[in-house]
């Protein structure tokens, strides 16, 4: 079942060149039933990634450009009076799809941004007093440019918390950029793509994650990470219970793509930064290539203590594997590939 997901990753990798890590994390986010926020400059392939994922998975795709004059009704839909039928007819908005690209979401007003809250959390929308379900699966990919702040409205914490992951595609390396320059136009390649999976298969894969085992020791490890963010003077607020649940669910999806039926600490480490960095608000700025929250997660107050005693103990490895012991490597940042310090 999950082998099909690898085929999707391979096909998308021929369109988005040199971004295998981001493609894999995007699929992990989708498998875990979450939504994806991409923070990056224009022109690096955000829209192409969303479109390629939708085609490869056989999902319906809509793109909505967020602007300051966009209204909530432009997102969820509106009722228009039909004179022939002498009644109001509801016309669904672009949110009634399976993959919604919310382009430059921070350019819309908070009122319009909030129109997505119910859709992202409940997979339904309420318009004019009536609740309507959204198609399944439902996946929101939102983009924003963190470098340009003029004329934008920062996403509130409540909305950020509804994105399971936050990624950055970044500029391609020299080899990938050369391949893009010499290769065929991406829009032409998108038109020639064929679905690798069907929506029903994706739903089955999402349901299969429930069978991925998480031991008590592994849950203790996730809980210790959550508690570490709530203590000390590093963050204004720590991880919410929703964030801890999202971290564990993403780790299950990562383990499934690794071909295992159980979660190990390395699965948690692989998705840690993309899942929680955008949810945390540091009390002091930290320089570096990754976000301040990502850098603060390597602070000694967080990496020592229970993380050392649990992660490096052979007892955890034996308890989180049912058939063999697993050697634990140093945790790595999935976004940059660099080891935690």
mmCIF file of N, CA and C in Angstrom, residues 4-84:
data_model
loop_
_atom_site.group_PDB
_atom_site.id
_atom_site.type_symbol
_atom_site.label_atom_id
_atom_site.label_comp_id
_atom_site.label_asym_id
_atom_site.label_seq_id
_atom_site.Cartn_x
_atom_site.Cartn_y
_atom_site.Cartn_z
ATOM 1 N N UNK A 4 2.970 2.571 -3.139
ATOM 2 C CA UNK A 4 2.382 3.515 -4.081
ATOM 3 C C UNK A 4 2.770 4.953 -3.739
ATOM 4 N N UNK A 5 2.902 5.223 -2.453
ATOM 5 C CA UNK A 5 3.299 6.567 -2.029
ATOM 6 C C UNK A 5 4.717 6.861 -2.498
ATOM 7 N N UNK A 6 5.590 5.854 -2.462
ATOM 8 C CA UNK A 6 6.949 6.035 -2.970
ATOM 9 C C UNK A 6 6.933 6.311 -4.473
ATOM 10 N N UNK A 7 6.019 5.676 -5.192
ATOM 11 C CA UNK A 7 5.893 5.940 -6.623
ATOM 12 C C UNK A 7 5.443 7.381 -6.868
ATOM 13 N N UNK A 8 4.553 7.866 -6.010
ATOM 14 C CA UNK A 8 4.134 9.264 -6.109
ATOM 15 C C UNK A 8 5.323 10.191 -5.893
ATOM 16 N N UNK A 9 6.125 9.901 -4.872
ATOM 17 C CA UNK A 9 7.298 10.725 -4.582
ATOM 18 C C UNK A 9 8.266 10.731 -5.760
ATOM 19 N N UNK A 10 8.464 9.587 -6.383
ATOM 20 C CA UNK A 10 9.376 9.511 -7.530
ATOM 21 C C UNK A 10 8.860 10.332 -8.704
ATOM 22 N N UNK A 11 7.554 10.255 -8.956
ATOM 23 C CA UNK A 11 6.997 11.008 -10.078
ATOM 24 C C UNK A 11 7.064 12.510 -9.825
ATOM 25 N N UNK A 12 6.719 12.931 -8.610
ATOM 26 C CA UNK A 12 6.792 14.358 -8.284
ATOM 27 C C UNK A 12 8.240 14.833 -8.317
ATOM 28 N N UNK A 13 9.181 13.949 -7.952
ATOM 29 C CA UNK A 13 10.594 14.308 -7.974
ATOM 30 C C UNK A 13 11.123 14.605 -9.358
ATOM 31 N N UNK A 14 10.457 14.105 -10.400
ATOM 32 C CA UNK A 14 10.859 14.432 -11.765
ATOM 33 C C UNK A 14 10.380 15.827 -12.165
ATOM 34 N N UNK A 15 9.423 16.360 -11.428
ATOM 35 C CA UNK A 15 8.918 17.707 -11.698
ATOM 36 C C UNK A 15 9.624 18.725 -10.802
ATOM 37 N N UNK A 16 9.654 18.450 -9.502
ATOM 38 C CA UNK A 16 10.339 19.312 -8.527
ATOM 39 C C UNK A 16 11.719 18.700 -8.293
ATOM 40 N N UNK A 17 12.705 19.169 -9.013
ATOM 41 C CA UNK A 17 14.023 18.536 -9.018
ATOM 42 C C UNK A 17 14.834 18.984 -7.807
ATOM 43 N N UNK A 18 15.483 18.013 -7.159
ATOM 44 C CA UNK A 18 16.404 18.318 -6.066
ATOM 45 C C UNK A 18 15.745 18.607 -4.738
ATOM 46 N N UNK A 19 14.456 18.311 -4.598
ATOM 47 C CA UNK A 19 13.736 18.592 -3.354
ATOM 48 C C UNK A 19 13.091 17.321 -2.804
ATOM 49 N N UNK A 20 13.844 16.230 -2.811
ATOM 50 C CA UNK A 20 13.296 14.945 -2.370
ATOM 51 C C UNK A 20 12.847 14.980 -0.912
ATOM 52 N N UNK A 21 13.606 15.675 -0.052
ATOM 53 C CA UNK A 21 13.252 15.739 1.364
ATOM 54 C C UNK A 21 11.924 16.453 1.567
ATOM 55 N N UNK A 22 11.745 17.589 0.880
ATOM 56 C CA UNK A 22 10.497 18.338 1.018
ATOM 57 C C UNK A 22 9.310 17.574 0.434
ATOM 58 N N UNK A 23 9.532 16.861 -0.666
ATOM 59 C CA UNK A 23 8.456 16.057 -1.254
ATOM 60 C C UNK A 23 8.042 14.956 -0.293
ATOM 61 N N UNK A 24 9.022 14.307 0.320
ATOM 62 C CA UNK A 24 8.725 13.227 1.258
ATOM 63 C C UNK A 24 7.958 13.756 2.463
ATOM 64 N N UNK A 25 8.382 14.901 2.986
ATOM 65 C CA UNK A 25 7.695 15.478 4.135
ATOM 66 C C UNK A 25 6.280 15.918 3.770
ATOM 67 N N UNK A 26 6.094 16.409 2.556
ATOM 68 C CA UNK A 26 4.750 16.787 2.110
ATOM 69 C C UNK A 26 3.827 15.580 2.080
ATOM 70 N N UNK A 27 4.342 14.446 1.612
ATOM 71 C CA UNK A 27 3.541 13.224 1.578
ATOM 72 C C UNK A 27 3.284 12.694 2.983
ATOM 73 N N UNK A 28 4.262 12.845 3.872
ATOM 74 C CA UNK A 28 4.058 12.465 5.272
ATOM 75 C C UNK A 28 2.934 13.295 5.874
ATOM 76 N N UNK A 29 2.945 14.593 5.588
ATOM 77 C CA UNK A 29 1.896 15.488 6.088
ATOM 78 C C UNK A 29 0.528 15.060 5.568
ATOM 79 N N UNK A 30 0.458 14.708 4.300
ATOM 80 C CA UNK A 30 -0.808 14.282 3.702
ATOM 81 C C UNK A 30 -1.269 12.951 4.279
ATOM 82 N N UNK A 31 -0.338 12.003 4.441
ATOM 83 C CA UNK A 31 -0.691 10.706 5.014
ATOM 84 C C UNK A 31 -1.206 10.855 6.437
ATOM 85 N N UNK A 32 -0.614 11.784 7.176
ATOM 86 C CA UNK A 32 -1.006 11.994 8.563
ATOM 87 C C UNK A 32 -2.322 12.747 8.687
ATOM 88 N N UNK A 33 -2.898 13.149 7.556
ATOM 89 C CA UNK A 33 -4.184 13.836 7.583
ATOM 90 C C UNK A 33 -4.088 15.293 7.972
ATOM 91 N N UNK A 34 -2.912 15.902 7.767
ATOM 92 C CA UNK A 34 -2.716 17.290 8.153
ATOM 93 C C UNK A 34 -2.706 18.229 6.964
ATOM 94 N N UNK A 35 -2.343 19.480 7.241
ATOM 95 C CA UNK A 35 -2.256 20.511 6.215
ATOM 96 C C UNK A 35 -0.853 21.102 6.235
ATOM 97 N N UNK A 36 -0.447 21.672 5.099
ATOM 98 C CA UNK A 36 0.940 22.086 4.898
ATOM 99 C C UNK A 36 1.035 23.586 4.662
ATOM 100 N N UNK A 37 1.967 24.223 5.360
ATOM 101 C CA UNK A 37 2.280 25.637 5.152
ATOM 102 C C UNK A 37 3.687 25.726 4.574
ATOM 103 N N UNK A 38 3.820 26.409 3.432
ATOM 104 C CA UNK A 38 5.123 26.584 2.791
ATOM 105 C C UNK A 38 5.488 28.056 2.855
ATOM 106 N N UNK A 39 6.588 28.352 3.517
ATOM 107 C CA UNK A 39 7.091 29.721 3.619
ATOM 108 C C UNK A 39 8.291 29.859 2.694
ATOM 109 N N UNK A 40 8.149 30.665 1.644
ATOM 110 C CA UNK A 40 9.256 30.816 0.708
ATOM 111 C C UNK A 40 8.991 31.978 -0.232
ATOM 112 N N UNK A 41 10.029 32.339 -0.975
ATOM 113 C CA UNK A 41 9.929 33.424 -1.941
ATOM 114 C C UNK A 41 9.205 32.921 -3.185
ATOM 115 N N UNK A 42 8.696 33.835 -4.013
ATOM 116 C CA UNK A 42 7.996 33.397 -5.231
ATOM 117 C C UNK A 42 8.943 32.710 -6.214
ATOM 118 N N UNK A 43 8.376 31.781 -6.971
ATOM 119 C CA UNK A 43 9.102 31.193 -8.083
ATOM 120 C C UNK A 43 9.948 29.983 -7.783
ATOM 121 N N UNK A 44 9.818 29.397 -6.588
ATOM 122 C CA UNK A 44 10.650 28.233 -6.252
ATOM 123 C C UNK A 44 9.902 26.915 -6.425
ATOM 124 N N UNK A 45 8.638 26.965 -6.828
ATOM 125 C CA UNK A 45 7.926 25.730 -7.145
ATOM 126 C C UNK A 45 6.820 25.344 -6.190
ATOM 127 N N UNK A 46 6.311 26.281 -5.411
ATOM 128 C CA UNK A 46 5.265 25.942 -4.440
ATOM 129 C C UNK A 46 3.985 25.495 -5.145
ATOM 130 N N UNK A 47 3.543 26.285 -6.116
ATOM 131 C CA UNK A 47 2.329 25.931 -6.848
ATOM 132 C C UNK A 47 2.522 24.647 -7.645
ATOM 133 N N UNK A 48 3.685 24.508 -8.254
ATOM 134 C CA UNK A 48 3.973 23.302 -9.038
ATOM 135 C C UNK A 48 3.963 22.064 -8.160
ATOM 136 N N UNK A 49 4.513 22.173 -6.952
ATOM 137 C CA UNK A 49 4.510 21.044 -6.022
ATOM 138 C C UNK A 49 3.084 20.631 -5.676
ATOM 139 N N UNK A 50 2.246 21.604 -5.347
ATOM 140 C CA UNK A 50 0.862 21.295 -4.990
ATOM 141 C C UNK A 50 0.127 20.644 -6.157
ATOM 142 N N UNK A 51 0.330 21.177 -7.351
ATOM 143 C CA UNK A 51 -0.349 20.636 -8.529
ATOM 144 C C UNK A 51 0.157 19.232 -8.850
ATOM 145 N N UNK A 52 1.463 19.014 -8.746
ATOM 146 C CA UNK A 52 2.038 17.697 -9.038
ATOM 147 C C UNK A 52 1.550 16.650 -8.045
ATOM 148 N N UNK A 53 1.447 17.021 -6.775
ATOM 149 C CA UNK A 53 0.929 16.090 -5.771
ATOM 150 C C UNK A 53 -0.519 15.721 -6.070
ATOM 151 N N UNK A 54 -1.316 16.721 -6.418
ATOM 152 C CA UNK A 54 -2.732 16.468 -6.689
ATOM 153 C C UNK A 54 -2.907 15.533 -7.880
ATOM 154 N N UNK A 55 -2.148 15.769 -8.947
ATOM 155 C CA UNK A 55 -2.270 14.920 -10.135
ATOM 156 C C UNK A 55 -1.815 13.501 -9.831
ATOM 157 N N UNK A 56 -0.670 13.359 -9.160
ATOM 158 C CA UNK A 56 -0.120 12.032 -8.877
ATOM 159 C C UNK A 56 -1.031 11.221 -7.971
ATOM 160 N N UNK A 57 -1.760 11.901 -7.094
ATOM 161 C CA UNK A 57 -2.652 11.218 -6.162
ATOM 162 C C UNK A 57 -4.075 11.095 -6.693
ATOM 163 N N UNK A 58 -4.308 11.602 -7.894
ATOM 164 C CA UNK A 58 -5.640 11.517 -8.481
ATOM 165 C C UNK A 58 -6.660 12.381 -7.774
ATOM 166 N N UNK A 59 -6.225 13.519 -7.223
ATOM 167 C CA UNK A 59 -7.105 14.379 -6.437
ATOM 168 C C UNK A 59 -7.496 15.627 -7.217
ATOM 169 N N UNK A 60 -8.690 16.130 -6.914
ATOM 170 C CA UNK A 60 -9.152 17.383 -7.502
ATOM 171 C C UNK A 60 -8.356 18.532 -6.904
ATOM 172 N N UNK A 61 -7.996 19.522 -7.748
ATOM 173 C CA UNK A 61 -7.109 20.604 -7.322
ATOM 174 C C UNK A 61 -7.741 21.954 -7.629
ATOM 175 N N UNK A 62 -7.707 22.857 -6.643
ATOM 176 C CA UNK A 62 -8.128 24.243 -6.831
ATOM 177 C C UNK A 62 -7.060 25.167 -6.271
ATOM 178 N N UNK A 63 -6.864 26.282 -6.948
ATOM 179 C CA UNK A 63 -5.920 27.297 -6.481
ATOM 180 C C UNK A 63 -6.684 28.583 -6.210
ATOM 181 N N UNK A 64 -6.438 29.169 -5.042
ATOM 182 C CA UNK A 64 -7.109 30.408 -4.650
ATOM 183 C C UNK A 64 -6.059 31.441 -4.275
ATOM 184 N N UNK A 65 -6.034 32.545 -5.017
ATOM 185 C CA UNK A 65 -5.091 33.624 -4.738
ATOM 186 C C UNK A 65 -5.684 34.532 -3.666
ATOM 187 N N UNK A 66 -5.036 34.591 -2.513
ATOM 188 C CA UNK A 66 -5.522 35.418 -1.413
ATOM 189 C C UNK A 66 -5.048 36.852 -1.604
ATOM 190 N N UNK A 67 -5.988 37.785 -1.490
ATOM 191 C CA UNK A 67 -5.701 39.213 -1.589
ATOM 192 C C UNK A 67 -6.433 39.935 -0.470
ATOM 193 N N UNK A 68 -6.118 41.211 -0.317
ATOM 194 C CA UNK A 68 -6.699 41.978 0.787
ATOM 195 C C UNK A 68 -8.201 42.188 0.629
ATOM 196 N N UNK A 69 -8.708 42.122 -0.603
ATOM 197 C CA UNK A 69 -10.144 42.339 -0.817
ATOM 198 C C UNK A 69 -10.922 41.031 -0.942
ATOM 199 N N UNK A 70 -10.278 39.901 -0.687
ATOM 200 C CA UNK A 70 -10.965 38.615 -0.737
ATOM 201 C C UNK A 70 -11.907 38.486 0.453
ATOM 202 N N UNK A 71 -13.117 38.013 0.215
ATOM 203 C CA UNK A 71 -14.125 37.868 1.262
ATOM 204 C C UNK A 71 -14.292 36.401 1.644
ATOM 205 N N UNK A 72 -14.782 36.123 2.866
ATOM 206 C CA UNK A 72 -15.026 34.725 3.251
ATOM 207 C C UNK A 72 -15.928 33.984 2.273
ATOM 208 N N UNK A 73 -16.919 34.690 1.716
ATOM 209 C CA UNK A 73 -17.817 34.052 0.750
ATOM 210 C C UNK A 73 -17.083 33.625 -0.509
ATOM 211 N N UNK A 74 -15.980 34.320 -0.829
ATOM 212 C CA UNK A 74 -15.182 33.929 -1.991
ATOM 213 C C UNK A 74 -14.454 32.615 -1.754
ATOM 214 N N UNK A 75 -14.335 32.218 -0.502
ATOM 215 C CA UNK A 75 -13.637 30.980 -0.149
ATOM 216 C C UNK A 75 -14.622 29.822 -0.026
ATOM 217 N N UNK A 76 -15.677 30.019 0.777
ATOM 218 C CA UNK A 76 -16.589 28.905 1.080
ATOM 219 C C UNK A 76 -17.758 28.814 0.109
ATOM 220 N N UNK A 77 -18.128 29.930 -0.526
ATOM 221 C CA UNK A 77 -19.254 29.915 -1.449
ATOM 222 C C UNK A 77 -20.350 30.876 -1.016
ATOM 223 N N UNK A 78 -21.344 31.026 -1.862
ATOM 224 C CA UNK A 78 -22.411 31.983 -1.604
ATOM 225 C C UNK A 78 -23.709 31.476 -2.234
ATOM 226 N N UNK A 79 -24.831 31.880 -1.651
ATOM 227 C CA UNK A 79 -26.145 31.530 -2.204
ATOM 228 C C UNK A 79 -26.647 32.661 -3.099
ATOM 229 N N UNK A 80 -27.119 32.295 -4.277
ATOM 230 C CA UNK A 80 -27.644 33.259 -5.246
ATOM 231 C C UNK A 80 -29.097 32.898 -5.557
ATOM 232 N N UNK A 81 -29.938 33.908 -5.590
ATOM 233 C CA UNK A 81 -31.368 33.672 -5.814
ATOM 234 C C UNK A 81 -31.627 33.259 -7.257
ATOM 235 N N UNK A 82 -32.322 32.143 -7.415
ATOM 236 C CA UNK A 82 -32.712 31.634 -8.732
ATOM 237 C C UNK A 82 -34.181 31.988 -8.970
ATOM 238 N N UNK A 83 -34.419 32.870 -9.925
ATOM 239 C CA UNK A 83 -35.789 33.334 -10.169
ATOM 240 C C UNK A 83 -36.675 32.221 -10.704
ATOM 241 N N UNK A 84 -36.118 31.336 -11.509
ATOM 242 C CA UNK A 84 -36.931 30.264 -12.075
ATOM 243 C C UNK A 84 -37.412 29.307 -10.994
#
